[in-house]
Amino acid sequence: MTSAPGADLAIGIDIGGTKVAGGVVAADGTVSRRARRDTPHRSTSPDVVEDTIVAVVEELFAAVGRERVVAVGIGAAGFVAADRRTVVFAPHLSWRHEPLQENLARRVNVPITVDNDANAAAWAEWKFGAARGETHTMIVNLGTGIGGGIVIDGRVQRGRYGIAGEFGHMQVVPNGLRCECGNRGCWEQYASGNALVREARGLIAARSPVANDLLAGVGGDPSALTGPGITAAAQAGDPTAVELLAEIGHWLGVGIANLAAAFDPGTFVVGGGVSAAGPLLLDPARETFRRQLTGRGYRPMARVVAAELGNEAGLIGAADLARMDSAGLELP
């Protein structure tokens, strides 16, 4: 489709384990319109997730005018192949070698660009957010699982097969908890939104009195307990919620110390929904990072900072990459 004169907007779509979030993004990274749908979690049909994506895109087209949109960028929570067309594997969704770009292009009559959601978020934080001016950046997104992205000298590092940055599936505990990816002991089993909720529900299942206030806060229904709810309780001073976030922060620090040994970045940007806990999460993470960093005391230590773009980093980055792609620019 040929865009109308004055078309200057891109739509970014961020597909997580629990939601599809979309936004209309200007060239300076600002988001003017938003739309959201719940992800049909563990749906056996990729078509259902695809339908959800299209519904969000159509809502945003209606809000700003389809003729003003130059491209749609998709940030997918999964392993995206080097062709940036295919989702090879998504631990929290039903995609297996899914030709997502081709499928959406048949239904959305604007150029489509697909990338990993954390790569998109890393690009956004480097260009518009917390990592501006940094030569070596790593983003760690704590959501349903853990996503990661790497930007070095202004280029996203995707690896030979497009699957670099899957930090959440590093093994941190030999023979540890089973992960949805099929392995055991993956980092995201200890430092993610799912891990936070699992630990809280475990205390409730054990009938621990320290979890009484958390249980009362959800009307006695453990299934109603959520990561944002635990974070809110911690921010209100609930000691058990504070302790649970500190434990997640500890495991976050373990993982970034390992990443620092391998990549030596200047800045770690921590994003995703769990990062809304702020210092309750990041202070324990920084302390563990400081204690476990190899060569500590004899080398510079990377900054560990909160993402500035919040939960919208993925859709902002996806939109910006799509805009560049539609303009014929080499993607970073």
Coordinates of C-alpha atoms in Angstrom, one line a residue:
M1 CA 0.0 0.0 0.0
T2 CA 1.3 3.5 -0.8
S3 CA 1.2 5.8 2.2
A4 CA -0.5 9.1 2.0
P5 CA 1.5 12.4 2.0
G6 CA 2.4 13.3 5.6
A7 CA 2.3 9.6 6.8
D8 CA 4.8 9.5 9.6
L9 CA 3.6 6.9 12.1
A10 CA 4.4 3.3 12.8
I11 CA 2.6 0.8 14.9
G12 CA 4.5 -1.3 17.4
I13 CA 3.1 -4.6 18.8
D14 CA 4.6 -6.3 21.8
I15 CA 3.5 -9.9 22.2
G16 CA 4.2 -11.3 25.7
G17 CA 3.1 -14.4 27.5
T18 CA 0.0 -12.8 28.8
K19 CA -0.9 -9.9 26.6
V20 CA -0.7 -8.2 23.2
A21 CA 0.0 -4.5 23.6
G22 CA 0.1 -2.1 20.7
G23 CA 0.9 1.6 20.2
V24 CA 1.1 4.3 17.6
V25 CA 4.7 5.6 17.7
A26 CA 6.1 8.7 16.2
A27 CA 9.7 9.1 14.9
D28 CA 10.9 10.5 18.2
G29 CA 9.7 7.4 20.1
T30 CA 6.6 9.0 21.7
V31 CA 3.4 6.9 21.9
S32 CA 0.1 8.6 21.0
R33 CA -2.4 5.8 21.0
R34 CA -2.6 2.5 22.7
A35 CA -4.5 -0.8 22.6
R36 CA -4.3 -4.0 24.4
R37 CA -5.7 -7.5 24.4
D38 CA -5.1 -10.5 26.7
T39 CA -3.0 -13.3 25.0
P40 CA -4.9 -16.6 24.8
H41 CA -2.4 -18.2 27.1
R42 CA -1.3 -21.7 26.1
S43 CA -3.7 -21.7 23.1
T44 CA -3.1 -24.7 20.9
S45 CA -3.9 -22.6 17.8
P46 CA -1.4 -20.0 16.6
D47 CA -4.3 -18.5 14.6
V48 CA -5.9 -17.4 17.9
V49 CA -2.8 -15.3 18.8
E50 CA -2.6 -14.0 15.2
D51 CA -6.3 -12.9 15.4
T52 CA -5.5 -11.0 18.6
I53 CA -2.6 -9.2 17.0
V54 CA -4.7 -8.2 14.0
A55 CA -7.5 -6.9 16.3
V56 CA -5.0 -4.6 18.1
V57 CA -3.6 -3.3 14.8
E58 CA -7.1 -2.7 13.4
E59 CA -8.1 -0.7 16.5
L60 CA -5.0 1.5 16.1
F61 CA -5.6 2.0 12.4
A62 CA -9.1 3.2 13.3
A63 CA -7.7 5.6 15.9
V64 CA -5.2 7.4 13.6
G65 CA -6.1 6.6 10.1
R66 CA -4.6 3.6 8.2
E67 CA -3.2 6.0 5.6
R68 CA -0.8 7.6 8.1
V69 CA 0.8 4.4 9.2
V70 CA 4.0 3.5 7.2
A71 CA 4.7 0.1 8.9
V72 CA 3.9 -2.3 11.6
G73 CA 6.6 -3.8 13.8
I74 CA 6.1 -7.0 15.8
G75 CA 8.1 -7.8 18.9
A76 CA 7.5 -11.5 19.5
A77 CA 8.2 -13.3 22.8
G78 CA 10.1 -16.2 21.3
F79 CA 13.1 -17.2 19.2
V80 CA 12.9 -15.3 15.9
A81 CA 15.0 -16.7 13.0
A82 CA 17.6 -14.6 11.3
D83 CA 15.2 -13.9 8.4
R84 CA 13.1 -11.9 10.9
R85 CA 10.0 -13.6 9.4
T86 CA 9.7 -16.8 11.4
V87 CA 9.2 -17.5 15.1
V88 CA 11.1 -20.7 15.6
F89 CA 10.0 -21.4 19.2
A90 CA 8.0 -19.6 21.9
P91 CA 8.2 -21.1 25.3
H92 CA 5.0 -19.4 26.6
L93 CA 3.0 -19.5 23.4
S94 CA 2.1 -22.1 20.8
W95 CA 4.4 -21.0 17.9
R96 CA 6.7 -23.6 16.4
H97 CA 8.4 -22.5 13.2
E98 CA 5.5 -20.1 12.7
P99 CA 5.8 -17.9 9.5
L100 CA 4.4 -14.9 11.4
Q101 CA 5.5 -12.2 9.1
E102 CA 4.0 -13.9 6.1
N103 CA 0.7 -14.7 7.9
L104 CA 0.3 -11.1 9.1
A105 CA 1.2 -9.6 5.8
R106 CA -1.7 -11.3 4.2
R107 CA -4.1 -9.6 6.6
V108 CA -2.5 -6.2 7.4
N109 CA -1.9 -4.2 4.2
V110 CA 1.2 -2.3 5.3
P111 CA 4.9 -3.5 5.6
I112 CA 5.5 -5.9 8.5
T113 CA 8.7 -6.3 10.4
V114 CA 9.2 -9.1 13.0
D115 CA 11.8 -9.2 15.7
N116 CA 12.3 -10.7 19.2
D117 CA 10.5 -8.5 21.8
A118 CA 13.6 -8.0 23.9
N119 CA 15.7 -7.0 20.9
A120 CA 13.1 -4.4 20.2
A121 CA 13.1 -3.2 23.8
A122 CA 16.9 -3.1 23.8
W123 CA 16.9 -0.9 20.7
A124 CA 14.3 1.5 22.2
E125 CA 16.2 1.9 25.4
W126 CA 19.4 2.5 23.6
K127 CA 17.9 5.0 21.2
F128 CA 15.3 6.8 23.3
G129 CA 15.7 5.6 26.9
A130 CA 18.0 4.6 29.8
A131 CA 21.0 3.5 27.6
R132 CA 21.3 6.6 25.4
G133 CA 25.0 7.2 24.7
E134 CA 26.2 3.8 26.0
T135 CA 28.4 1.8 23.6
H136 CA 27.7 -1.6 25.2
T137 CA 24.2 -2.2 26.5
M138 CA 22.3 -5.3 27.7
I139 CA 18.7 -5.3 28.5
V140 CA 17.1 -7.8 30.8
N141 CA 13.3 -7.9 30.6
L142 CA 11.6 -9.5 33.6
G143 CA 8.0 -10.5 32.6
T144 CA 6.3 -13.8 32.4
G145 CA 9.8 -15.1 31.7
I146 CA 13.1 -13.3 31.0
G147 CA 14.0 -11.8 27.7
G148 CA 17.2 -10.2 26.8
G149 CA 18.8 -8.0 24.2
I150 CA 22.3 -6.7 23.3
V151 CA 23.2 -3.5 21.6
I152 CA 26.8 -2.8 20.8
D153 CA 28.0 0.3 19.0
G154 CA 24.5 1.0 17.8
R155 CA 23.7 -2.4 16.4
V156 CA 21.4 -5.1 17.9
Q157 CA 23.4 -8.4 18.2
R158 CA 21.1 -11.2 17.1
G159 CA 23.6 -14.0 16.6
R160 CA 24.3 -16.3 13.7
Y161 CA 20.8 -17.8 13.7
G162 CA 18.9 -14.8 15.1
I163 CA 18.4 -16.2 18.6
A164 CA 21.1 -14.4 20.7
G165 CA 19.9 -12.8 23.9
E166 CA 17.8 -15.6 25.3
F167 CA 19.3 -15.0 28.7
G168 CA 16.3 -16.4 30.5
H169 CA 17.3 -19.9 29.5
M170 CA 20.8 -19.8 30.9
Q171 CA 21.1 -22.5 33.5
V172 CA 21.8 -21.0 37.0
V173 CA 20.8 -24.0 39.1
P174 CA 22.1 -27.5 37.9
N175 CA 19.1 -29.9 37.8
G176 CA 16.9 -27.1 39.1
L177 CA 13.3 -26.3 38.5
R178 CA 11.8 -27.5 35.2
C179 CA 11.4 -24.7 32.7
E180 CA 8.8 -24.5 29.9
C181 CA 11.6 -24.6 27.4
G182 CA 12.2 -28.2 28.4
N183 CA 15.4 -27.8 30.4
R184 CA 16.0 -27.4 34.2
G185 CA 17.4 -24.6 36.3
C186 CA 16.8 -21.8 33.8
W187 CA 17.3 -18.3 35.1
E188 CA 13.7 -17.3 34.4
Q189 CA 12.6 -19.9 36.9
Y190 CA 14.2 -17.9 39.7
A191 CA 14.0 -14.2 38.5
S192 CA 10.8 -13.5 36.7
G193 CA 7.2 -12.6 37.3
N194 CA 6.2 -16.2 37.2
A195 CA 8.8 -17.0 39.8
L196 CA 7.6 -14.2 42.1
V197 CA 4.0 -15.5 42.0
R198 CA 5.0 -19.1 42.3
E199 CA 7.0 -18.4 45.5
A200 CA 4.2 -16.4 47.0
R201 CA 1.7 -19.1 46.3
G202 CA 4.1 -21.7 47.7
L203 CA 4.1 -19.9 51.0
I204 CA 0.3 -19.9 51.0
A205 CA 0.1 -23.6 50.1
A206 CA 2.5 -24.3 53.0
R207 CA 0.0 -22.4 55.2
S208 CA 2.8 -20.1 56.3
P209 CA 1.4 -17.3 58.6
V210 CA 3.8 -14.8 57.0
A211 CA 1.6 -15.0 53.8
N212 CA -1.6 -14.3 55.6
D213 CA -1.7 -10.6 54.6
L214 CA -1.0 -11.4 51.0
L215 CA -3.8 -14.0 51.0
A216 CA -6.2 -11.6 52.6
G217 CA -5.4 -9.0 50.0
V218 CA -6.8 -11.3 47.3
G219 CA -9.9 -12.3 49.2
G220 CA -8.5 -15.7 50.2
D221 CA -8.1 -16.8 46.6
P222 CA -4.4 -17.7 45.9
S223 CA -5.2 -18.0 42.1
A224 CA -5.9 -14.2 42.2
L225 CA -2.4 -13.4 43.3
T226 CA -0.4 -11.5 40.7
G227 CA 3.1 -10.0 40.3
P228 CA 1.8 -6.4 40.3
G229 CA -0.3 -7.3 43.4
I230 CA 2.8 -8.5 45.2
T231 CA 4.7 -5.5 44.1
A232 CA 2.0 -3.2 45.4
A233 CA 1.9 -5.0 48.7
A234 CA 5.7 -4.6 49.0
Q235 CA 5.5 -0.9 48.2
A236 CA 2.9 -0.6 50.9
G237 CA 5.3 -2.2 53.4
D238 CA 4.3 -5.8 53.5
P239 CA 7.4 -7.6 54.8
T240 CA 6.8 -10.9 53.1
A241 CA 6.3 -9.2 49.7
V242 CA 9.5 -7.2 50.3
E243 CA 11.3 -10.4 51.0
L244 CA 9.9 -12.1 47.9
L245 CA 11.1 -9.3 45.7
A246 CA 14.5 -9.3 47.4
E247 CA 14.8 -13.0 46.5
I248 CA 13.9 -12.3 42.9
G249 CA 16.5 -9.4 43.0
H250 CA 19.1 -11.7 44.3
W251 CA 18.7 -14.1 41.4
L252 CA 18.7 -11.2 39.0
G253 CA 22.1 -10.2 40.4
V254 CA 23.4 -13.8 40.0
G255 CA 22.4 -13.8 36.3
I256 CA 23.8 -10.3 35.4
A257 CA 27.1 -11.2 37.1
N258 CA 27.3 -14.2 34.7
L259 CA 26.4 -11.9 31.8
A260 CA 29.1 -9.4 32.8
A261 CA 31.7 -12.1 32.9
A262 CA 30.8 -13.1 29.3
F263 CA 30.0 -9.7 27.7
D264 CA 31.5 -6.9 29.9
P265 CA 28.7 -4.3 29.1
G266 CA 28.7 -0.8 30.4
T267 CA 25.0 -0.7 31.3
F268 CA 22.4 -3.3 32.2
V269 CA 18.9 -2.0 31.7
V270 CA 16.3 -3.9 33.7
G271 CA 12.8 -3.7 32.2
G272 CA 9.6 -5.7 32.0
G273 CA 6.7 -5.7 34.4
V274 CA 8.6 -6.8 37.5
S275 CA 11.0 -3.8 37.2
A276 CA 8.0 -1.7 38.4
A277 CA 9.2 -2.7 41.9
G278 CA 12.1 -0.3 41.5
P279 CA 14.7 -0.3 44.4
L280 CA 12.9 -3.2 46.1
L281 CA 14.1 -5.3 43.2
L282 CA 17.2 -3.4 41.9
D283 CA 19.0 -2.8 45.2
P284 CA 19.2 -6.5 46.1
A285 CA 20.2 -7.2 42.5
R286 CA 23.0 -4.6 42.6
E287 CA 24.3 -6.0 45.9
T288 CA 24.4 -9.6 44.6
F289 CA 26.0 -8.4 41.4
R290 CA 28.7 -6.5 43.3
R291 CA 29.4 -9.6 45.4
Q292 CA 29.5 -12.1 42.6
L293 CA 31.1 -10.2 39.8
T294 CA 34.3 -11.9 38.7
G295 CA 37.3 -9.8 39.3
R296 CA 35.4 -7.6 41.7
G297 CA 37.4 -4.8 43.1
Y298 CA 39.8 -4.8 40.2
R299 CA 37.5 -3.9 37.3
P300 CA 34.9 -1.4 36.4
M301 CA 31.4 -2.5 37.3
A302 CA 28.5 -2.0 34.9
R303 CA 25.6 0.2 35.9
V304 CA 22.3 -1.5 36.7
V305 CA 19.5 0.8 35.9
A306 CA 15.7 0.7 35.5
A307 CA 14.3 0.9 32.0
E308 CA 13.0 4.4 31.3
L309 CA 10.4 3.4 28.7
G310 CA 8.6 0.9 31.0
N311 CA 6.4 -1.8 29.5
E312 CA 6.3 0.2 26.2
A313 CA 9.9 -0.3 25.3
G314 CA 9.2 -3.4 23.2
L315 CA 6.4 -1.8 21.1
I316 CA 8.4 1.5 20.7
G317 CA 11.5 -0.4 19.5
A318 CA 9.4 -2.7 17.2
A319 CA 7.8 0.4 15.6
D320 CA 11.1 2.2 15.1
L321 CA 12.7 -0.8 13.5
A322 CA 9.7 -1.3 11.2
R323 CA 9.8 2.4 10.2
M324 CA 13.5 2.0 9.3
D325 CA 12.8 -1.1 7.4
S326 CA 10.0 0.4 5.4
A327 CA 12.3 3.4 4.5
G328 CA 14.8 1.0 3.0
L329 CA 17.4 1.6 5.7
E330 CA 19.7 -1.1 6.9
L331 CA 18.3 -2.5 10.1
P332 CA 20.7 -2.3 13.1

